[in-house]
CSV table of C-alpha atoms in Angstrom, one decimal:
chain,number,residue,atom,x,y,z
A,126,UNK,CA,88.6,82.9,89.4
A,127,UNK,CA,87.7,85.9,91.6
A,128,UNK,CA,85.4,88.6,90.8
A,129,UNK,CA,84.2,90.1,94.1
A,130,UNK,CA,81.0,90.7,95.5
A,131,UNK,CA,78.5,89.6,92.9
A,132,UNK,CA,75.1,91.1,93.6
A,133,UNK,CA,72.2,88.0,92.4
A,134,UNK,CA,68.8,88.2,95.1
A,135,UNK,CA,67.4,89.9,97.8
A,136,UNK,CA,66.9,88.5,101.4
A,137,UNK,CA,63.2,87.9,102.2
A,138,UNK,CA,59.9,88.6,100.8
A,139,UNK,CA,60.9,91.6,98.9
A,140,UNK,CA,61.3,91.6,94.8
A,141,UNK,CA,64.8,91.6,93.9
A,142,UNK,CA,65.1,94.8,91.9
A,143,UNK,CA,69.2,95.1,91.9
A,144,UNK,CA,68.5,98.2,93.1
A,145,UNK,CA,71.5,100.6,94.7
A,146,UNK,CA,72.7,103.8,95.8
A,147,UNK,CA,74.2,106.9,94.1
A,148,UNK,CA,77.1,108.2,95.7
A,149,UNK,CA,79.6,110.9,95.2
A,150,UNK,CA,83.3,109.6,94.9
A,151,UNK,CA,85.7,111.6,97.0
A,152,UNK,CA,88.2,113.4,94.8
A,153,UNK,CA,91.2,112.1,96.0
A,154,UNK,CA,90.4,108.5,95.3
A,155,UNK,CA,93.4,107.2,93.5
A,156,UNK,CA,93.1,103.3,93.9
A,157,UNK,CA,91.4,101.2,91.6
A,158,UNK,CA,87.9,100.3,92.0
A,159,UNK,CA,85.9,97.5,90.2
A,160,UNK,CA,82.7,95.8,90.2
A,161,UNK,CA,82.2,93.8,93.8
A,162,UNK,CA,85.0,95.5,95.9
A,163,UNK,CA,83.6,97.1,98.9
A,164,UNK,CA,83.4,101.1,99.6
A,165,UNK,CA,83.4,103.0,102.6
A,166,UNK,CA,82.1,106.7,102.9
A,167,UNK,CA,85.4,109.1,104.0
A,168,UNK,CA,85.5,112.6,105.9
A,169,UNK,CA,86.7,114.5,103.3
A,170,UNK,CA,83.2,113.6,101.2
A,171,UNK,CA,82.0,110.5,98.9
A,172,UNK,CA,83.0,107.5,98.6
A,173,UNK,CA,86.5,105.5,98.6
A,174,UNK,CA,87.9,102.1,98.2
A,175,UNK,CA,88.1,100.1,101.7
A,176,UNK,CA,90.9,98.1,102.4
A,177,UNK,CA,89.9,96.7,105.9
A,178,UNK,CA,87.8,93.3,105.6
A,179,UNK,CA,84.4,94.7,107.4
A,180,UNK,CA,83.3,92.9,111.0
A,181,UNK,CA,80.0,93.6,113.0
A,182,UNK,CA,79.6,94.3,116.4
A,183,UNK,CA,80.6,92.2,119.0
A,184,UNK,CA,79.0,92.3,123.0
A,185,UNK,CA,81.3,91.0,125.2
A,186,UNK,CA,80.7,91.3,129.6
A,187,UNK,CA,78.8,94.3,128.6
A,188,UNK,CA,81.1,95.8,126.5
A,189,UNK,CA,80.7,96.3,122.7
A,190,UNK,CA,83.4,96.5,120.2
A,191,UNK,CA,82.9,98.8,117.5
A,192,UNK,CA,83.2,97.2,114.0
A,193,UNK,CA,85.4,97.8,110.8
A,194,UNK,CA,82.5,99.4,108.7
A,195,UNK,CA,81.9,99.6,104.8
A,196,UNK,CA,79.4,101.2,103.0
A,197,UNK,CA,78.2,98.9,100.8
A,198,UNK,CA,79.4,96.9,97.5
A,199,UNK,CA,80.6,98.8,94.5
A,200,UNK,CA,78.7,98.0,90.8
A,201,UNK,CA,80.0,100.9,89.0
A,202,UNK,CA,80.6,104.5,87.9
A,203,UNK,CA,80.3,107.8,85.9
A,204,UNK,CA,82.8,110.4,85.2
A,205,UNK,CA,84.1,112.5,82.9
A,206,UNK,CA,87.6,111.4,81.2
A,207,UNK,CA,90.3,113.7,81.3
A,208,UNK,CA,90.0,113.8,77.8
A,209,UNK,CA,86.3,115.0,78.7
A,210,UNK,CA,84.8,112.0,77.7
A,211,UNK,CA,81.3,111.4,80.0
A,212,UNK,CA,81.9,107.3,80.6
A,213,UNK,CA,79.5,105.2,82.4
A,214,UNK,CA,82.1,102.3,83.6
A,215,UNK,CA,82.2,99.3,85.5
A,216,UNK,CA,85.1,99.6,87.6
A,217,UNK,CA,86.7,103.5,88.7
A,218,UNK,CA,90.2,103.9,87.1
A,219,UNK,CA,91.5,106.1,89.7
A,220,UNK,CA,91.7,109.9,89.8
A,221,UNK,CA,94.4,110.6,87.7
A,222,UNK,CA,92.7,109.3,85.1
A,223,UNK,CA,89.3,111.5,85.2
A,224,UNK,CA,88.8,115.2,84.9
A,225,UNK,CA,88.0,115.6,88.6
A,226,UNK,CA,86.4,119.2,88.5
A,227,UNK,CA,83.1,117.0,86.8
A,228,UNK,CA,80.4,114.7,88.4
A,229,UNK,CA,81.7,111.9,89.7
A,230,UNK,CA,79.3,109.0,90.9
A,231,UNK,CA,79.5,105.4,92.4
A,232,UNK,CA,76.5,103.0,92.4
A,233,UNK,CA,77.0,101.3,95.3
A,234,UNK,CA,74.3,98.0,96.5
A,235,UNK,CA,74.0,99.4,100.8
A,236,UNK,CA,71.5,96.8,101.2
A,237,UNK,CA,71.4,94.9,105.0
A,238,UNK,CA,69.7,91.8,103.0
A,239,UNK,CA,71.4,91.9,99.5
A,240,UNK,CA,73.1,88.4,98.8
A,241,UNK,CA,75.8,88.0,96.9
A,242,UNK,CA,77.9,85.2,95.3
A,243,UNK,CA,81.9,85.1,95.8
A,244,UNK,CA,84.3,82.2,95.2
A,245,UNK,CA,85.8,81.1,98.2
A,246,UNK,CA,89.7,81.4,96.5
A,247,UNK,CA,90.1,77.8,98.3
A,248,UNK,CA,93.2,75.7,97.5
A,249,UNK,CA,92.4,72.3,97.6
A,250,UNK,CA,89.5,70.6,96.4
A,251,UNK,CA,86.0,70.6,98.9
A,252,UNK,CA,83.0,69.1,98.9
A,253,UNK,CA,80.0,71.2,100.0
A,254,UNK,CA,79.1,69.6,103.2
A,255,UNK,CA,76.5,71.6,105.7
A,256,UNK,CA,79.0,72.6,107.9
A,257,UNK,CA,79.9,75.2,106.0
A,258,UNK,CA,76.2,76.6,105.7
A,259,UNK,CA,75.8,79.2,108.3
A,260,UNK,CA,79.6,80.1,108.9
A,261,UNK,CA,81.2,83.6,108.8
A,262,UNK,CA,84.1,84.2,107.4
A,263,UNK,CA,86.7,86.8,106.3
A,264,UNK,CA,87.3,88.5,102.8
A,265,UNK,CA,90.5,88.9,101.6
A,266,UNK,CA,92.0,90.4,98.1
A,267,UNK,CA,90.3,93.5,98.3
A,268,UNK,CA,92.7,96.0,96.7
A,269,UNK,CA,93.5,93.7,93.8
A,270,UNK,CA,90.8,94.7,91.2
A,271,UNK,CA,91.9,93.8,87.1
A,272,UNK,CA,91.7,96.7,85.1
A,273,UNK,CA,91.3,94.0,82.1
A,274,UNK,CA,88.2,92.9,83.5
A,275,UNK,CA,87.0,96.1,85.7
A,276,UNK,CA,86.2,92.9,88.5
A,277,UNK,CA,87.2,93.0,92.3
A,278,UNK,CA,89.9,90.4,92.9
A,279,UNK,CA,87.7,89.6,96.3
A,280,UNK,CA,87.1,85.9,97.3
A,281,UNK,CA,86.8,84.8,101.4
A,282,UNK,CA,88.9,82.7,103.1
A,283,UNK,CA,89.2,79.1,102.9
A,284,UNK,CA,86.1,77.2,103.4
A,285,UNK,CA,87.7,75.6,106.6
A,286,UNK,CA,88.7,78.6,108.5
A,287,UNK,CA,86.2,80.4,110.0
A,288,UNK,CA,86.3,84.2,111.5
A,289,UNK,CA,84.1,85.5,114.3
A,290,UNK,CA,83.8,88.7,114.0
A,291,UNK,CA,84.0,88.3,110.7
A,292,UNK,CA,82.1,89.8,106.8
A,293,UNK,CA,79.8,87.6,105.6
A,294,UNK,CA,77.8,84.2,106.3
A,295,UNK,CA,77.9,81.7,103.7
A,296,UNK,CA,73.9,80.8,102.7
A,297,UNK,CA,74.0,78.6,100.5
A,298,UNK,CA,76.1,77.2,96.8
A,299,UNK,CA,74.8,78.1,93.3
A,300,UNK,CA,74.1,74.6,91.9
A,301,UNK,CA,74.9,74.0,88.2
A,302,UNK,CA,75.8,69.9,88.1
A,303,UNK,CA,79.4,71.2,89.1
A,304,UNK,CA,80.0,73.7,91.2
A,305,UNK,CA,78.4,71.8,93.9
A,306,UNK,CA,81.0,69.1,93.9
A,307,UNK,CA,84.1,67.7,94.6
A,308,UNK,CA,85.1,68.5,90.9
A,309,UNK,CA,85.9,72.4,91.6
A,310,UNK,CA,88.6,73.6,93.3
A,311,UNK,CA,87.5,76.8,93.9
A,312,UNK,CA,83.8,77.0,94.4
A,313,UNK,CA,81.3,79.8,94.4
A,314,UNK,CA,79.2,80.3,97.0
A,315,UNK,CA,76.0,82.6,98.2
A,316,UNK,CA,76.3,85.0,101.0
A,317,UNK,CA,75.0,87.3,103.3
A,318,UNK,CA,76.5,90.3,105.4
A,319,UNK,CA,77.6,88.5,108.9
A,320,UNK,CA,75.0,91.2,110.2
A,321,UNK,CA,74.0,94.7,109.3
A,322,UNK,CA,76.3,96.2,112.3
A,323,UNK,CA,78.9,95.7,109.1
A,324,UNK,CA,77.4,98.3,107.0
A,325,UNK,CA,77.8,101.8,107.7
A,326,UNK,CA,73.9,102.8,107.9
A,327,UNK,CA,73.6,99.4,110.0
A,328,UNK,CA,74.8,100.1,113.0
A,329,UNK,CA,75.4,104.2,113.2
A,330,UNK,CA,77.1,106.4,110.9
A,331,UNK,CA,80.4,107.1,111.8
A,332,UNK,CA,84.0,108.4,109.6
């Protein structure tokens, strides 16, 4: 089952605090943003749902191909509903359900060293092999958050189909005695960003 990008740890030697940063939500953000969705900074101010899968910058024959960037991964928000109720939620319901004259804040994981767990979305059983580890993949279903669960619908592509430039790099698999075997058709994987340039604050700042 898809649940988007779920922060699980921090790469490197630093303590894992589950830290995130707080950003205002753009007042015209009508889309539902689920826990684990990608968000971007917009020129009008604040954050909005990112609907284009990020890609890292490429250097080709001396020319840099600018990346498709995101701010980070959405993990919750606070707002005042149209009924006047202060609300802390796992997902953003869209501006139609919110009093846009009040404070609207999004919690976003922006750390380029964050490690996430995500479903592969495979349609056939796969037995884990070393060839998958280190490969880069695109993200899919960027606009399919569930209002019932509050979770994102993001998955990565089939493990047999790599991409470059891409969004994330597979670094491992959660081992529970089942997930890492061929008995699971849509195994969970552990990923990090393919390169820090996919993030707004990892490769310059542009809107």
